[in-house]
Amino acid sequence: MDTLEALRAIAGETGVLSAAELATRSAGFLRPDTLKARALVRPRDTAEVSKAVRWCHDNGLRIVTQGGLTGLVHGADVSPEEVIVSTERMRAIELIDPVQRIAVVQAGVTLQALQEAVEPHDLSFPLDLGARGSATLGGNAATNAGGNRVIRYGMMRDMVLGLEVVLADGTILSSMNRLIKNNAGYDLKQVFIGSEGTLGIITRLVLRLREKPRSLDVAIVAVPSFEALTRLLKHADSALGGSLSAFEVMWQSFYRLVTSPPARGKPPVGHDHPYYVLIESLGANARLDSERFVAALETAIETKLISDAAVAQSEAERRAFWALRDDVVQVVVGGMPVVFDISLPLAAMEQYVAALGRDLAVGIGEHRLWIFGHLGDGNLHVIVQVQPQDYMVLRPKIEAIVYGPLGRLGGSVSAEHGIGLEKKPYLSVCRSEGEIALMRALKAALDPAGILNPGKIF
Amino acid sequence: MDTLEALRAIAGETGVLSAAELATRSAGFLRPDTLKARALVRPRDTAEVSKAVRWCHDNGLRIVTQGGLTGLVHGADVSPEEVIVSTERMRAIELIDPVQRIAVVQAGVTLQALQEAVEPHDLSFPLDLGARGSATLGGNAATNAGGNRVIRYGMMRDMVLGLEVVLADGTILSSMNRLIKNNAGYDLKQVFIGSEGTLGIITRLVLRLREKPRSLDVAIVAVPSFEALTRLLKHADSALGGSLSAFEVMWQSFYRLVTSPPARGKPPVGHDHPYYVLIESLGANARLDSERFVAALETAIETKLISDAAVAQSEAERRAFWALRDDVVQVVVGGMPVVFDISLPLAAMEQYVAALGRDLAVGIGEHRLWIFGHLGDGNLHVIVQVQPQDYMVLRPKIEAIVYGPLGRLGGSVSAEHGIGLEKKPYLSVCRSEGEIALMRALKAALDPAGILNPGKIF
């Protein structure tokens, strides 16, 4: 039986697309190319995924799982001889339980669909990131997605209670735990979360929901020095108790970029400070929380941690402040951006950034450099913009300059986007031979034939 | 070379105890027996652990790692032919970094030693449990300890950033990540956390610290029904924002036990309510947080979620309220307790407890039954007291009655204590054949000769 025929017998006539039918499908977010694969199968449930995987396994075919294709590290790239398992028809929200505060979903449900579905229950699913409309919850788990509110709620790993996974030979592993605490043997889901589809295919998830916050306070503040920035983070965390939900730092050049034409954003505070922070608090009592928020900022001004501050006075202002931080698209104006997602210890950050500017000037000549990030988590997004005609030549040089010092500093080449194919050559910058050997041992134990997302990570 | 000689060459003369020298050492907390093993080696650092493990590995000896011996499930029990690796001489706190908010410790540091060491830095290590004075951080990680404040800070898993582990053949795996976000390949530490010493020996840890809370509010409230209890949990979580740090429920019989002679505790509210809850909030601003705390309780009284409440007015009262919840030792008065640590979905809990009382009456006759627990996490401690002369006969019957329904209800035989030897016969109540098979596959991949903590979990 040929591949298409076999997969159609499993997933139905409309459940399989041929190589020819794929030729009109984009390969992913912001990508000019289309999907090139032997076939794409769209199972409707775990049982169909299992059957499709078993058939591929028994017939020596390799598999790439695809969700919303919003990843940024070529983690779901496919080769022409491989089969794509897409979760696009697995979009059922099976359960929302407001007492246990969990949701049970199929892997293809988008992040935004779940966020909107829990809202009427006065609950929230607190993972949040720009790609929410397309990114799937299965993909969020496979890549351990981060986003804007890690400081308060953690990463995707912290929101997954249970998983159903199809293993490399088609075996269904159902570990759909609904409990916050369960120490009955190894916590198997941890093996699959963040493994980028290389150890199993996540088909269903049990997710932890939270009570919907009742208050929201947002400010943009100017900070006079990096040392003040690290002290402000501690102060905000301490003075806002458990309600600090974002601490998003913008270096001056990024702040200017997103508050000057052609960007449409207006600067809430002046342009001449070295650092700016968007501080957000999600709380429980609008009046008392706002009072506490303002008191915390006042203390920071008195102790010179903040040189200027603007507190959002309306929902429109809150949105406008976040829109500045999120207006990353400005980095494509006038050149081609090379985008990084690194993390490093706070104590090393100021010197790292200073050296980065110098090393880029020496190594690649003229460029633009913007930095912003989730400082509360040590996560910086570094963007280097070059002229389009120089991009291909300069990109490896820029990568070497950005990644080079991270090993020595105890940093990471990927805070949240993952490794995929893009960062595979740099994994050894921040992982030892021993660590990579153990990753290979896990891969060999779970996928001895190497058929799941081949060639990714290591 | 014989075992003692070889181990002394590695860990020094005083670093090894013979079987004879162990005869005076207790086998653990509340245990009448002493340690019976081939030898106990006390390495001073990871390198010595590695050498000792390699020697055992190469000479076919099996190893049990021991920390503070405060576990409750016989997870560190040893056989006479096995070698004990004790972390008792690995007590260095290597680093406390108040900017990065991390600590680096050796595995033998006690929980309390770390709690006290970070205090002068205005930081806290928020894991907390009764055995804090003896329990080691390595043991806390190996068993994924829970405790009193999981609802706010998560379990030990959520506090570990990096680990150093000695693998079964003596290889040192150093994965001492200091970053909150690091998605560079598989998150290897997750494999070892909660694996009860069966996959590797944890020798060093990087731990996440938190800002020390500035406010503390505690109340004991009476609740008229189980349905009110689940609504009160949601209300408290929502109305206290991120500051709710404990929601400890006591069923009436347990509340009466700890507030009646011979217990020394006095009842803050009357004896006749079906449920009592200790609610705690850890916050940032003493005045505003107390105002919010009282407002949240007042709303709960108005909406009949609470029938009576006592708010602690002093540090002494706060301690007295917690002392009630912690006065578990009363369960040994007048009989022998069988202690359980289960979790189950909130929706199933009321009926489960009602059925439990009936089934015990039918199955074992006269007994006393007390229930309390971390309801915010679905975790109940169930204690069944019988007469000492009946203990050995009744214990398996009681286990069957307590564990029996959990599989059907989606519960767990261990919320936080782990499996060890004690719950091994019951693992299949809450884990499927497929899950246990995958646990075995991980064990086979990491410890093919089966020398690490043999026979535990499965």
mmCIF file of C-alpha atoms in Angstrom, chain A residues 97-101 121 123 143-147 150-152 155 157-158 167 173-188 190-192 194-196 198-199 208 210-212 214 230 233-235 237-243 282-285 287-289 291-292 295 343-347 374 376-377 379 410-419 427 430-432 434-436 438-443 445-446 457-458, chain B residues 97-101 121 123 143-147 150-152 155 157-158 167 173-188 190-192 194-196 198-199 208 210-212 214 230 233-235 237-243 282-285 287-289 291-292 295 343-347 374 376-377 379 410-419 427 430-432 434-436 438-443 445-446 457-458:
data_model
loop_
_atom_site.group_PDB
_atom_site.id
_atom_site.type_symbol
_atom_site.label_atom_id
_atom_site.label_comp_id
_atom_site.label_asym_id
_atom_site.label_seq_id
_atom_site.Cartn_x
_atom_site.Cartn_y
_atom_site.Cartn_z
ATOM 1 C CA ASP A 97 -13.882 22.343 35.168
ATOM 2 C CA PRO A 98 -14.237 25.534 37.239
ATOM 3 C CA VAL A 99 -14.061 23.686 40.584
ATOM 4 C CA GLN A 100 -10.923 21.640 39.888
ATOM 5 C CA ARG A 101 -9.737 24.568 37.756
ATOM 6 C CA HIS A 121 -15.914 30.969 33.948
ATOM 7 C CA LEU A 123 -10.829 31.813 35.016
ATOM 8 C CA THR A 143 8.481 23.763 23.159
ATOM 9 C CA ASN A 144 7.851 24.780 26.790
ATOM 10 C CA ALA A 145 6.646 28.217 25.710
ATOM 11 C CA GLY A 146 7.398 31.233 27.893
ATOM 12 C CA GLY A 147 6.007 34.641 27.075
ATOM 13 C CA VAL A 150 6.570 33.896 33.378
ATOM 14 C CA ILE A 151 7.594 35.949 36.403
ATOM 15 C CA ARG A 152 4.155 35.352 37.919
ATOM 16 C CA MET A 155 6.395 28.684 31.749
ATOM 17 C CA ARG A 157 5.774 23.400 31.937
ATOM 18 C CA ASP A 158 4.252 24.848 35.096
ATOM 19 C CA LEU A 167 5.392 7.278 21.266
ATOM 20 C CA LEU A 173 0.977 6.829 26.671
ATOM 21 C CA SER A 174 -1.937 8.307 28.586
ATOM 22 C CA SER A 175 -0.809 10.227 31.638
ATOM 23 C CA MET A 176 -3.749 12.587 31.990
ATOM 24 C CA ASN A 177 -3.205 13.548 35.603
ATOM 25 C CA ARG A 178 -5.604 16.222 36.891
ATOM 26 C CA LEU A 179 -3.948 16.791 40.249
ATOM 27 C CA ILE A 180 -1.608 19.551 41.321
ATOM 28 C CA LYS A 181 0.331 17.123 43.497
ATOM 29 C CA ASN A 182 1.081 13.611 42.317
ATOM 30 C CA ASN A 183 4.330 11.944 43.378
ATOM 31 C CA ALA A 184 3.350 8.435 42.337
ATOM 32 C CA GLY A 185 6.508 7.470 40.454
ATOM 33 C CA TYR A 186 8.400 9.389 37.788
ATOM 34 C CA ASP A 187 6.666 12.513 36.473
ATOM 35 C CA LEU A 188 6.664 11.293 32.875
ATOM 36 C CA GLN A 190 8.343 16.322 32.155
ATOM 37 C CA VAL A 191 10.263 14.212 29.636
ATOM 38 C CA PHE A 192 8.041 15.352 26.761
ATOM 39 C CA GLY A 194 10.220 21.040 25.891
ATOM 40 C CA SER A 195 11.502 18.084 23.856
ATOM 41 C CA GLU A 196 10.405 19.737 20.590
ATOM 42 C CA THR A 198 11.654 14.466 19.278
ATOM 43 C CA LEU A 199 10.462 12.018 21.958
ATOM 44 C CA ARG A 208 -4.129 24.124 35.096
ATOM 45 C CA ARG A 210 -6.133 30.164 37.465
ATOM 46 C CA GLU A 211 -8.669 32.542 38.902
ATOM 47 C CA LYS A 212 -9.071 35.556 36.638
ATOM 48 C CA ARG A 214 -9.602 41.347 39.273
ATOM 49 C CA THR A 230 18.355 45.097 39.210
ATOM 50 C CA LEU A 233 13.310 44.319 40.059
ATOM 51 C CA LYS A 234 13.885 43.158 43.617
ATOM 52 C CA HIS A 235 11.927 46.118 44.981
ATOM 53 C CA ASP A 237 8.912 41.817 43.427
ATOM 54 C CA SER A 238 9.023 42.473 47.130
ATOM 55 C CA ALA A 239 6.676 45.488 47.290
ATOM 56 C CA LEU A 240 4.040 43.969 45.004
ATOM 57 C CA GLY A 241 4.080 40.580 46.704
ATOM 58 C CA GLY A 242 2.787 37.817 44.508
ATOM 59 C CA SER A 243 1.093 40.184 42.068
ATOM 60 C CA LEU A 282 -2.295 41.517 38.337
ATOM 61 C CA GLY A 283 -4.189 41.484 41.586
ATOM 62 C CA ALA A 284 -7.377 40.884 43.460
ATOM 63 C CA ASN A 285 -8.740 44.186 44.721
ATOM 64 C CA ARG A 287 -8.621 49.920 44.938
ATOM 65 C CA LEU A 288 -6.098 48.425 47.359
ATOM 66 C CA ASP A 289 -3.861 47.029 44.629
ATOM 67 C CA GLU A 291 -2.803 52.063 46.096
ATOM 68 C CA ARG A 292 -0.053 49.514 46.702
ATOM 69 C CA ALA A 295 3.112 53.397 46.767
ATOM 70 C CA SER A 343 19.300 34.413 28.810
ATOM 71 C CA LEU A 344 22.131 35.175 31.187
ATOM 72 C CA PRO A 345 22.680 36.021 34.842
ATOM 73 C CA LEU A 346 21.762 39.579 35.809
ATOM 74 C CA ALA A 347 25.214 40.253 37.208
ATOM 75 C CA HIS A 374 11.758 39.746 30.232
ATOM 76 C CA GLY A 376 12.564 39.298 35.578
ATOM 77 C CA ASP A 377 13.531 35.956 34.020
ATOM 78 C CA ASN A 379 15.717 36.646 29.215
ATOM 79 C CA GLY A 410 26.494 30.789 32.425
ATOM 80 C CA GLY A 411 23.966 31.956 29.860
ATOM 81 C CA SER A 412 21.773 30.101 27.385
ATOM 82 C CA VAL A 413 21.410 30.329 23.613
ATOM 83 C CA SER A 414 17.691 29.811 24.047
ATOM 84 C CA ALA A 415 15.640 31.173 26.891
ATOM 85 C CA GLU A 416 12.281 30.251 25.414
ATOM 86 C CA HIS A 417 12.215 29.645 21.637
ATOM 87 C CA GLY A 418 14.019 26.293 21.758
ATOM 88 C CA ILE A 419 16.825 24.876 19.612
ATOM 89 C CA LEU A 427 23.818 23.985 21.641
ATOM 90 C CA CYS A 430 25.624 26.261 26.887
ATOM 91 C CA ARG A 431 25.321 22.482 27.277
ATOM 92 C CA SER A 432 28.219 20.222 28.187
ATOM 93 C CA GLY A 434 27.792 15.126 29.294
ATOM 94 C CA GLU A 435 24.444 16.862 29.074
ATOM 95 C CA ILE A 436 24.183 16.309 25.332
ATOM 96 C CA LEU A 438 22.355 12.183 28.242
ATOM 97 C CA MET A 439 19.907 13.882 25.873
ATOM 98 C CA ARG A 440 21.006 11.381 23.204
ATOM 99 C CA ALA A 441 20.547 8.508 25.653
ATOM 100 C CA LEU A 442 16.953 9.607 26.331
ATOM 101 C CA LYS A 443 16.317 9.933 22.603
ATOM 102 C CA ALA A 445 15.588 4.982 24.789
ATOM 103 C CA LEU A 446 12.331 6.526 23.555
ATOM 104 C CA ILE A 457 18.086 19.908 18.760
ATOM 105 C CA PHE A 458 21.291 17.779 18.578
ATOM 106 C CA ASP B 97 23.437 35.497 45.319
ATOM 107 C CA PRO B 98 20.888 38.158 46.298
ATOM 108 C CA VAL B 99 20.828 39.761 42.830
ATOM 109 C CA GLN B 100 20.276 36.591 40.803
ATOM 110 C CA ARG B 101 18.299 35.286 43.778
ATOM 111 C CA HIS B 121 19.595 38.725 52.719
ATOM 112 C CA LEU B 123 15.245 36.416 50.893
ATOM 113 C CA THR B 143 11.453 13.090 46.385
ATOM 114 C CA ASN B 144 9.976 16.315 44.972
ATOM 115 C CA ALA B 145 8.921 17.461 48.437
ATOM 116 C CA GLY B 146 5.717 19.450 48.840
ATOM 117 C CA GLY B 147 4.696 20.868 52.193
ATOM 118 C CA VAL B 150 2.627 24.601 47.451
ATOM 119 C CA ILE B 151 -0.422 26.661 46.562
ATOM 120 C CA ARG B 152 1.772 29.764 46.358
ATOM 121 C CA MET B 155 6.721 21.941 44.976
ATOM 122 C CA ARG B 157 10.526 20.793 41.429
ATOM 123 C CA ASP B 158 9.548 24.417 40.922
ATOM 124 C CA LEU B 167 24.932 8.568 37.321
ATOM 125 C CA LEU B 173 26.366 15.021 35.038
ATOM 126 C CA SER B 174 26.732 18.707 35.819
ATOM 127 C CA SER B 175 23.680 20.676 34.795
ATOM 128 C CA MET B 176 24.019 23.599 37.198
ATOM 129 C CA ASN B 177 21.790 26.036 35.355
ATOM 130 C CA ARG B 178 21.244 29.339 37.191
ATOM 131 C CA LEU B 179 18.597 30.770 34.856
ATOM 132 C CA ILE B 180 14.839 30.854 35.278
ATOM 133 C CA LYS B 181 14.365 30.319 31.553
ATOM 134 C CA ASN B 182 16.543 27.896 29.635
ATOM 135 C CA ASN B 183 15.066 25.962 26.706
ATOM 136 C CA ALA B 184 18.385 24.777 25.277
ATOM 137 C CA GLY B 185 17.526 21.113 24.753
ATOM 138 C CA TYR B 186 15.900 18.669 27.152
ATOM 139 C CA ASP B 187 15.486 19.868 30.724
ATOM 140 C CA LEU B 188 17.497 17.011 32.196
ATOM 141 C CA GLN B 190 13.326 17.016 35.551
ATOM 142 C CA VAL B 191 14.262 13.365 35.054
ATOM 143 C CA PHE B 192 16.002 13.189 38.432
ATOM 144 C CA GLY B 194 11.116 12.988 42.153
ATOM 145 C CA SER B 195 12.863 9.814 40.999
ATOM 146 C CA GLU B 196 13.634 8.797 44.596
ATOM 147 C CA THR B 198 16.683 5.410 41.387
ATOM 148 C CA LEU B 199 18.179 7.255 38.387
ATOM 149 C CA ARG B 208 15.694 29.659 43.264
ATOM 150 C CA ARG B 210 12.293 34.509 46.589
ATOM 151 C CA GLU B 211 11.980 37.916 48.162
ATOM 152 C CA LYS B 212 11.042 37.582 51.820
ATOM 153 C CA ARG B 214 6.704 41.583 54.305
ATOM 154 C CA THR B 230 -14.624 24.501 47.382
ATOM 155 C CA LEU B 233 -10.988 28.118 48.021
ATOM 156 C CA LYS B 234 -11.835 29.845 44.746
ATOM 157 C CA HIS B 235 -12.910 32.986 46.576
ATOM 158 C CA ASP B 237 -7.525 32.521 45.652
ATOM 159 C CA SER B 238 -9.295 35.207 43.683
ATOM 160 C CA ALA B 239 -9.735 37.798 46.444
ATOM 161 C CA LEU B 240 -6.176 37.463 47.760
ATOM 162 C CA GLY B 241 -4.564 37.548 44.338
ATOM 163 C CA GLY B 242 -1.141 35.977 44.296
ATOM 164 C CA SER B 243 -0.717 36.143 48.060
ATOM 165 C CA LEU B 282 1.973 36.223 52.519
ATOM 166 C CA GLY B 283 2.171 39.693 51.064
ATOM 167 C CA ALA B 284 4.087 42.866 50.548
ATOM 168 C CA ASN B 285 2.414 45.667 52.475
ATOM 169 C CA ARG B 287 -1.481 47.561 56.226
ATOM 170 C CA LEU B 288 -3.030 47.099 52.792
ATOM 171 C CA ASP B 289 -2.695 43.324 52.814
ATOM 172 C CA GLU B 291 -7.212 45.241 54.987
ATOM 173 C CA ARG B 292 -7.623 43.054 51.915
ATOM 174 C CA ALA B 295 -12.324 42.264 53.455
ATOM 175 C CA SER B 343 -4.755 13.343 46.373
ATOM 176 C CA LEU B 344 -7.968 13.365 44.406
ATOM 177 C CA PRO B 345 -10.140 15.793 42.480
ATOM 178 C CA LEU B 346 -12.176 18.185 44.616
ATOM 179 C CA ALA B 347 -15.433 17.107 42.998
ATOM 180 C CA HIS B 374 -3.625 20.921 51.694
ATOM 181 C CA GLY B 376 -5.699 23.919 47.682
ATOM 182 C CA ASP B 377 -3.624 21.168 46.075
ATOM 183 C CA ASN B 379 -3.925 16.670 48.873
ATOM 184 C CA GLY B 410 -8.466 9.981 39.115
ATOM 185 C CA GLY B 411 -6.655 10.239 42.423
ATOM 186 C CA SER B 412 -3.130 9.376 43.483
ATOM 187 C CA VAL B 413 -1.759 7.076 46.183
ATOM 188 C CA SER B 414 0.958 9.638 46.819
ATOM 189 C CA ALA B 415 0.487 13.371 46.631
ATOM 190 C CA GLU B 416 3.868 14.238 48.093
ATOM 191 C CA HIS B 417 5.572 11.487 50.108
ATOM 192 C CA GLY B 418 6.522 9.338 47.120
ATOM 193 C CA ILE B 419 6.268 5.582 46.578
ATOM 194 C CA LEU B 427 1.429 2.145 42.270
ATOM 195 C CA CYS B 430 -3.075 5.292 39.869
ATOM 196 C CA ARG B 431 -0.540 4.577 37.115
ATOM 197 C CA SER B 432 -1.336 2.587 33.994
ATOM 198 C CA GLY B 434 1.928 1.981 29.927
ATOM 199 C CA GLU B 435 3.132 4.575 32.405
ATOM 200 C CA ILE B 436 4.932 1.987 34.507
ATOM 201 C CA LEU B 438 7.877 3.883 30.422
ATOM 202 C CA MET B 439 9.230 4.379 33.947
ATOM 203 C CA ARG B 440 11.025 1.052 33.558
ATOM 204 C CA ALA B 441 12.378 2.111 30.177
ATOM 205 C CA LEU B 442 13.867 5.273 31.718
ATOM 206 C CA LYS B 443 15.359 3.218 34.538
ATOM 207 C CA ALA B 445 18.342 3.627 29.994
ATOM 208 C CA LEU B 446 19.959 5.392 32.962
ATOM 209 C CA ILE B 457 8.946 2.583 43.275
ATOM 210 C CA PHE B 458 8.210 -0.302 40.831
#
